[in-house]
Coordinates of C-alpha atoms in Angstrom, one line a residue:
S276 CA 139.8 163.5 -16.6
T277 CA 137.8 160.8 -14.8
Y278 CA 141.0 158.9 -14.1
V279 CA 142.7 162.0 -12.5
A280 CA 139.6 162.9 -10.5
E281 CA 139.3 159.3 -9.1
A282 CA 143.0 159.4 -8.3
Y283 CA 142.5 162.5 -6.2
K284 CA 139.6 161.1 -4.4
A285 CA 141.6 157.9 -3.6
R286 CA 144.5 159.8 -2.0
P287 CA 145.6 158.2 1.3
S288 CA 145.3 159.7 4.7
E289 CA 148.3 160.7 6.7
D290 CA 148.2 157.4 8.6
Q291 CA 148.1 155.5 5.4
K292 CA 151.1 157.4 4.0
E293 CA 153.2 156.4 7.0
S294 CA 152.3 152.7 6.7
S295 CA 153.0 152.5 3.0
S296 CA 155.7 150.1 1.9
D297 CA 158.0 149.7 -1.1
D298 CA 155.5 147.2 -2.5
D299 CA 153.2 150.2 -3.4
L300 CA 155.8 151.3 -5.9
Q301 CA 155.8 148.1 -7.9
K302 CA 154.4 148.3 -11.4
P303 CA 150.9 146.9 -11.5
R304 CA 149.9 144.0 -13.7
N305 CA 147.7 144.5 -16.7
A306 CA 148.9 148.1 -17.0
R307 CA 147.2 150.4 -19.4
S308 CA 149.7 152.2 -21.7
S309 CA 149.5 155.6 -23.4
S310 CA 151.9 158.4 -24.2
L311 CA 151.6 159.4 -20.6
G312 CA 153.0 156.2 -19.3
S313 CA 151.4 153.1 -17.8
Y314 CA 148.9 152.6 -15.0
G315 CA 146.9 149.6 -13.9
G316 CA 143.4 149.0 -12.5
A317 CA 144.3 150.4 -9.1
V318 CA 144.1 154.2 -9.4
P319 CA 147.2 155.8 -7.8
S320 CA 146.6 158.5 -5.1
L321 CA 147.4 162.1 -5.9
E322 CA 147.7 165.0 -3.5
V323 CA 147.0 168.6 -4.6
E324 CA 150.7 169.3 -4.7
A325 CA 151.2 166.3 -7.0
L326 CA 148.3 167.3 -9.3
C327 CA 149.9 170.7 -9.7
A328 CA 153.3 169.1 -10.4
V329 CA 151.8 166.9 -13.1
A330 CA 150.1 169.9 -14.7
N331 CA 153.3 171.9 -14.7
D332 CA 155.2 168.9 -16.2
G333 CA 152.6 168.8 -19.0
L334 CA 153.3 172.3 -20.0
R335 CA 157.1 171.7 -19.9
V336 CA 156.7 168.6 -22.1
Q337 CA 154.8 170.7 -24.6
E338 CA 157.5 173.4 -24.6
R339 CA 160.3 170.9 -25.1
C340 CA 158.5 169.1 -27.9
E341 CA 158.0 172.4 -29.7
T342 CA 161.7 173.2 -29.2
L343 CA 162.7 169.8 -30.5
I344 CA 160.6 170.2 -33.7
E345 CA 162.1 173.7 -34.3
G346 CA 165.6 172.2 -33.9
L347 CA 164.9 169.5 -36.4
K348 CA 163.6 172.0 -38.9
C349 CA 166.8 174.1 -39.0
R350 CA 169.5 171.9 -37.5
T351 CA 173.0 173.0 -38.8
K352 CA 175.3 171.4 -36.2
E353 CA 178.0 169.3 -37.8
G354 CA 176.6 170.0 -41.2
A355 CA 173.4 168.0 -40.7
A356 CA 170.6 168.7 -43.1
P357 CA 167.2 169.8 -41.8
L358 CA 164.8 166.9 -41.3
E359 CA 162.0 167.0 -43.9
G360 CA 159.7 164.9 -45.9
P361 CA 158.0 161.8 -44.6
A362 CA 160.5 161.4 -41.7
F363 CA 159.7 164.9 -40.4
Q364 CA 156.0 164.4 -40.8
S365 CA 156.2 161.2 -38.8
V366 CA 158.1 162.9 -36.0
E367 CA 155.6 165.8 -36.0
A368 CA 152.6 163.5 -35.8
V369 CA 154.1 161.8 -32.7
K370 CA 154.8 165.2 -31.2
D371 CA 151.2 166.3 -31.7
Q372 CA 149.9 163.1 -30.0
V373 CA 152.3 163.5 -27.0
V374 CA 151.6 167.3 -26.6
G375 CA 147.8 166.6 -26.9
D376 CA 147.9 163.9 -24.2
Y377 CA 150.0 166.0 -21.8
A378 CA 147.9 169.1 -22.4
E379 CA 144.7 167.1 -21.6
A380 CA 146.4 165.7 -18.5
A381 CA 147.4 169.2 -17.3
V382 CA 143.8 170.5 -17.7
S383 CA 142.4 167.4 -16.0
C384 CA 144.8 167.8 -13.1
C385 CA 143.7 171.5 -12.7
K386 CA 140.0 170.4 -12.6
A387 CA 140.8 167.7 -10.1
A388 CA 142.8 170.1 -7.9
A389 CA 139.9 172.5 -8.0
C390 CA 137.7 169.8 -6.3
A391 CA 139.9 169.8 -3.2
P392 CA 138.2 172.8 -1.5
L393 CA 134.8 171.4 -2.4
C394 CA 135.7 168.1 -0.8
D395 CA 136.6 170.0 2.4
L396 CA 133.2 171.8 2.2
R397 CA 131.2 168.7 1.4
D398 CA 130.5 167.9 5.1
A399 CA 130.8 171.5 6.2
I400 CA 128.1 173.3 4.3
F401 CA 126.5 170.9 1.8
A402 CA 125.6 168.1 4.3
P403 CA 122.1 168.7 5.5
D404 CA 123.0 168.1 9.1
S405 CA 126.1 170.3 9.3
E406 CA 126.3 173.3 11.5
H407 CA 126.5 175.7 8.6
A408 CA 124.2 173.8 6.3
L409 CA 122.7 175.5 3.3
F410 CA 118.9 175.6 3.2
G411 CA 118.6 174.5 6.8
D412 CA 116.9 176.2 9.7
L413 CA 119.8 178.6 10.5
W414 CA 120.2 179.5 6.8
E415 CA 116.5 180.3 6.5
A416 CA 116.5 182.3 9.8
D417 CA 119.6 184.1 8.6
E418 CA 121.2 183.4 12.1
S419 CA 124.2 181.3 11.1
R420 CA 127.3 182.7 12.9
A421 CA 129.4 181.7 9.9
D422 CA 127.5 182.1 6.7
A423 CA 127.8 179.1 4.4
I424 CA 128.8 181.0 1.3
D425 CA 131.4 183.1 3.2
V426 CA 132.9 179.9 4.6
G427 CA 133.0 178.4 1.1
T428 CA 134.8 181.4 -0.5
E429 CA 137.2 181.7 2.4
T430 CA 138.1 178.0 2.0
I431 CA 138.5 178.3 -1.7
D432 CA 140.6 181.4 -1.2
D433 CA 142.9 179.5 1.1
Y434 CA 143.6 177.0 -1.6
L435 CA 144.0 179.6 -4.3
Q436 CA 146.8 181.2 -2.5
D437 CA 148.7 177.9 -2.8
F438 CA 147.7 177.4 -6.4
R439 CA 148.9 180.8 -7.4
C440 CA 152.4 179.9 -6.1
W441 CA 152.4 176.4 -7.7
L442 CA 151.0 177.1 -11.1
P443 CA 151.7 179.4 -14.0
S444 CA 148.9 181.9 -14.8
Y445 CA 147.4 179.9 -17.6
L446 CA 146.8 176.8 -15.4
Y447 CA 146.0 179.0 -12.3
A448 CA 143.1 180.5 -14.3
K449 CA 141.8 177.0 -15.1
V450 CA 141.8 176.1 -11.5
V451 CA 139.9 179.3 -10.4
R452 CA 137.3 178.9 -13.0
A453 CA 136.8 175.2 -12.2
A454 CA 136.4 176.1 -8.5
F455 CA 133.9 178.8 -9.3
D456 CA 131.8 176.6 -11.5
G457 CA 132.1 173.7 -9.0
L458 CA 130.8 175.8 -6.1
V459 CA 127.8 177.0 -8.2
Q460 CA 127.1 173.4 -9.3
A461 CA 127.3 172.1 -5.7
Y462 CA 125.0 174.9 -4.5
V463 CA 122.4 174.0 -7.1
D464 CA 122.7 170.3 -6.5
R465 CA 122.2 170.8 -2.7
F466 CA 119.1 173.0 -3.3
L467 CA 117.5 170.5 -5.6
R468 CA 118.3 167.6 -3.3
S469 CA 116.6 169.5 -0.4
S470 CA 113.2 168.9 -1.9
R471 CA 112.7 166.1 0.6
D472 CA 113.4 168.4 3.5
P473 CA 110.5 170.3 5.2
A474 CA 109.1 173.2 3.2
F475 CA 110.6 176.7 3.8
R476 CA 108.6 178.8 6.2
D477 CA 108.3 181.6 3.6
G478 CA 108.9 181.2 -0.1
D479 CA 109.7 184.9 -0.7
Q480 CA 112.2 185.0 2.2
A481 CA 113.9 181.9 0.9
A482 CA 114.1 183.5 -2.6
M483 CA 115.8 186.6 -1.1
L484 CA 118.3 184.4 0.7
V485 CA 119.2 182.7 -2.5
L486 CA 119.8 186.0 -4.2
R487 CA 121.9 187.1 -1.2
D488 CA 124.0 184.0 -1.7
Q489 CA 124.4 184.8 -5.4
N490 CA 125.6 188.3 -4.5
R491 CA 128.1 187.0 -2.1
L492 CA 129.5 184.6 -4.7
L493 CA 129.8 187.5 -7.1
S494 CA 131.4 189.8 -4.5
Y495 CA 134.2 187.3 -4.3
F496 CA 134.7 186.0 -7.8
L497 CA 133.7 189.0 -10.0
P498 CA 136.7 191.2 -9.0
K499 CA 139.0 188.3 -9.4
F500 CA 138.0 187.5 -13.0
T501 CA 137.6 191.1 -14.1
Q502 CA 140.7 192.6 -12.5
D503 CA 143.3 189.9 -11.9
A504 CA 145.6 189.8 -14.9
D505 CA 146.6 186.1 -14.1
L506 CA 143.0 185.1 -14.8
A507 CA 142.7 186.5 -18.3
S508 CA 142.7 183.0 -19.9
A509 CA 139.6 182.1 -17.9
N510 CA 137.6 184.1 -20.5
L511 CA 135.5 185.8 -17.9
R512 CA 136.8 189.3 -18.2
T513 CA 133.4 191.2 -18.2
P514 CA 131.0 191.4 -15.3
E515 CA 128.2 190.1 -17.5
S516 CA 130.1 186.9 -18.3
V517 CA 130.7 186.2 -14.6
M518 CA 127.1 187.0 -13.6
E519 CA 125.9 184.7 -16.3
R520 CA 127.6 181.7 -14.6
T521 CA 125.5 182.4 -11.5
A522 CA 122.2 183.1 -13.3
V523 CA 120.8 179.8 -12.3
L524 CA 120.5 181.0 -8.7
R525 CA 118.4 183.9 -9.8
T526 CA 116.2 181.5 -11.8
L527 CA 115.7 179.4 -8.7
A528 CA 114.8 182.5 -6.7
D529 CA 112.3 183.6 -9.4
A530 CA 110.6 180.2 -9.2
L531 CA 110.3 180.4 -5.4
S532 CA 108.9 184.0 -5.4
S533 CA 106.4 183.5 -8.2
S534 CA 103.1 185.3 -7.6
P535 CA 100.6 183.8 -7.0
P536 CA 102.7 181.0 -5.4
G537 CA 103.5 178.2 -7.9
D538 CA 102.3 180.2 -11.0
L539 CA 105.6 180.3 -12.8
D540 CA 106.0 183.1 -15.4
D541 CA 106.7 182.0 -19.0
H542 CA 110.2 183.4 -18.8
V543 CA 111.0 181.4 -15.7
V544 CA 109.9 178.2 -17.5
D545 CA 112.0 179.1 -20.5
D546 CA 115.0 179.8 -18.3
L547 CA 114.7 176.5 -16.4
C548 CA 114.5 174.6 -19.7
A549 CA 117.5 176.4 -21.1
L550 CA 119.5 175.6 -17.9
F551 CA 118.3 172.1 -17.2
G552 CA 117.1 170.8 -20.6
G553 CA 115.0 167.7 -20.3
D554 CA 115.4 167.7 -16.5
A555 CA 113.4 170.9 -16.2
P556 CA 110.2 169.2 -15.1
L557 CA 112.0 167.4 -12.3
V558 CA 113.6 170.6 -11.3
V559 CA 110.3 172.5 -11.1
E560 CA 108.8 169.8 -8.9
A561 CA 111.9 169.9 -6.6
I562 CA 111.6 173.7 -6.3
L563 CA 107.9 173.9 -5.6
R564 CA 108.1 171.1 -3.1
R565 CA 110.1 173.4 -0.8
H566 CA 107.4 176.2 -1.2
P567 CA 105.1 176.1 1.8
Q568 CA 102.0 176.9 -0.3
C569 CA 102.7 174.5 -3.1
R570 CA 104.3 171.4 -1.4
K571 CA 101.0 169.5 -1.0
R572 CA 99.0 171.0 -3.8
K573 CA 99.3 168.3 -6.4
N574 CA 97.3 170.3 -9.0
I575 CA 99.9 173.1 -8.9
L576 CA 102.8 170.7 -9.1
S577 CA 101.3 168.7 -12.0
E578 CA 100.4 171.8 -14.0
N579 CA 103.8 173.3 -13.8
V580 CA 105.5 170.0 -14.5
R581 CA 103.3 169.6 -17.6
R582 CA 104.2 173.1 -18.8
C583 CA 107.9 172.5 -18.4
A584 CA 107.7 169.1 -20.1
E585 CA 106.1 170.7 -23.1
A586 CA 108.7 173.5 -23.2
A587 CA 111.6 171.2 -22.6
Q588 CA 110.8 169.2 -25.8
K589 CA 112.0 172.2 -27.8
C590 CA 115.3 172.5 -25.9
G591 CA 118.5 170.5 -26.0
D592 CA 120.7 169.6 -23.0
G593 CA 121.4 172.4 -20.5
P594 CA 124.6 173.1 -18.5
F595 CA 122.9 171.7 -15.4
R596 CA 121.3 168.4 -14.5
M597 CA 118.9 167.2 -11.9
P598 CA 121.2 165.5 -9.3
A599 CA 120.8 161.8 -8.7
D600 CA 119.5 160.6 -5.4
E601 CA 122.3 160.1 -2.8
P602 CA 122.5 157.1 -0.5
R603 CA 122.2 157.9 3.2
R604 CA 125.3 159.5 4.4
A605 CA 127.3 158.5 7.4
P606 CA 127.7 161.1 10.2
P607 CA 129.9 164.0 9.1
R608 CA 133.6 163.7 9.7
S609 CA 135.6 166.3 11.6
P610 CA 136.1 169.5 9.6
Q611 CA 139.3 169.7 7.5
R612 CA 142.0 172.1 8.5
R613 CA 141.3 174.6 5.8
F614 CA 137.5 174.7 6.5
R615 CA 138.1 175.1 10.2
A616 CA 140.4 178.1 9.6
A617 CA 138.0 179.7 7.2
A618 CA 135.0 179.2 9.5
Q619 CA 136.9 180.7 12.4
A620 CA 137.8 183.7 10.3
V621 CA 134.2 184.3 9.2
I622 CA 132.9 183.9 12.8
A623 CA 135.5 186.4 14.1
A624 CA 134.4 188.9 11.4
K625 CA 130.8 188.5 12.3
R626 CA 131.5 189.1 15.9
L627 CA 133.4 192.3 15.2
E628 CA 130.5 193.5 13.1
S629 CA 127.7 192.8 15.6
P630 CA 128.8 191.3 18.9
R631 CA 126.5 188.6 20.2
K632 CA 124.8 188.9 23.5
D633 CA 125.1 186.0 25.8

């Protein structure tokens, strides 16, 4: 999966495509071999369309391998006896290896394709200096003309319309679930990385906005997973299962809105440990550093970190991690086509609802 993800990230720009030569098609030296073919140290570039094509090919290989095995079991053409014994077991073992490799490749391609809308959104809503930045001044003031979560779901929806056309329902469900989980993960990472930003003006207000973002995520994804027949294989058919995937946002809000400020309830500490495992103490510190009444009170920070450290010793690894520090980013690039279209759609809807006065 790492190989496929890196391949997508390394995809060329349109200018690079036009300047490519036949030399790019030569077989690389020191190629690594597997049942999927050969590739060398230089990761090939894959567009979203190519990722979907590889995923579809993986399913076709699986179907043809199964057909081949069935044919060997009961072949009667020209009086040939069915293949059995050690010879058949050897063929079936090779089939299992090939099918396993291609099935893994298909799922990895779906996960990599699901990263495409998140790449478009990286500099649009997750960069701290972007116009629609999460947890920035406009977000806290609730004055953004294109809400970050709305832009995020609009962008993802634009991609999903293509994925529905390109992929069978089984793989389409994999892509939608990966995009859903990826958006939640990116939201949490950005929140925790914002601990170095200035404190929120009001902890309770910030907690309400986090809950608002959770509700907007659910308003888009919950009907999809519970009502769309093509998403049955995503295993999120009940409202409770979908809400559970976003429960981390409610826990962040609960920590921000603790009363008195910084005095985390035991259930909040337990939830943080279940979600972040051994990283829970770091997460608590990151959350409270954004609270205006806790940021500079070292006694509150140290006490809650100590409580979480003790509780985390009883927990295993959680589904989330404290994100690593990022290097300083270059100025944001121009928005991608899909983000721009999504942003314009959201802005137009906002204007229709409540026209702005110049």
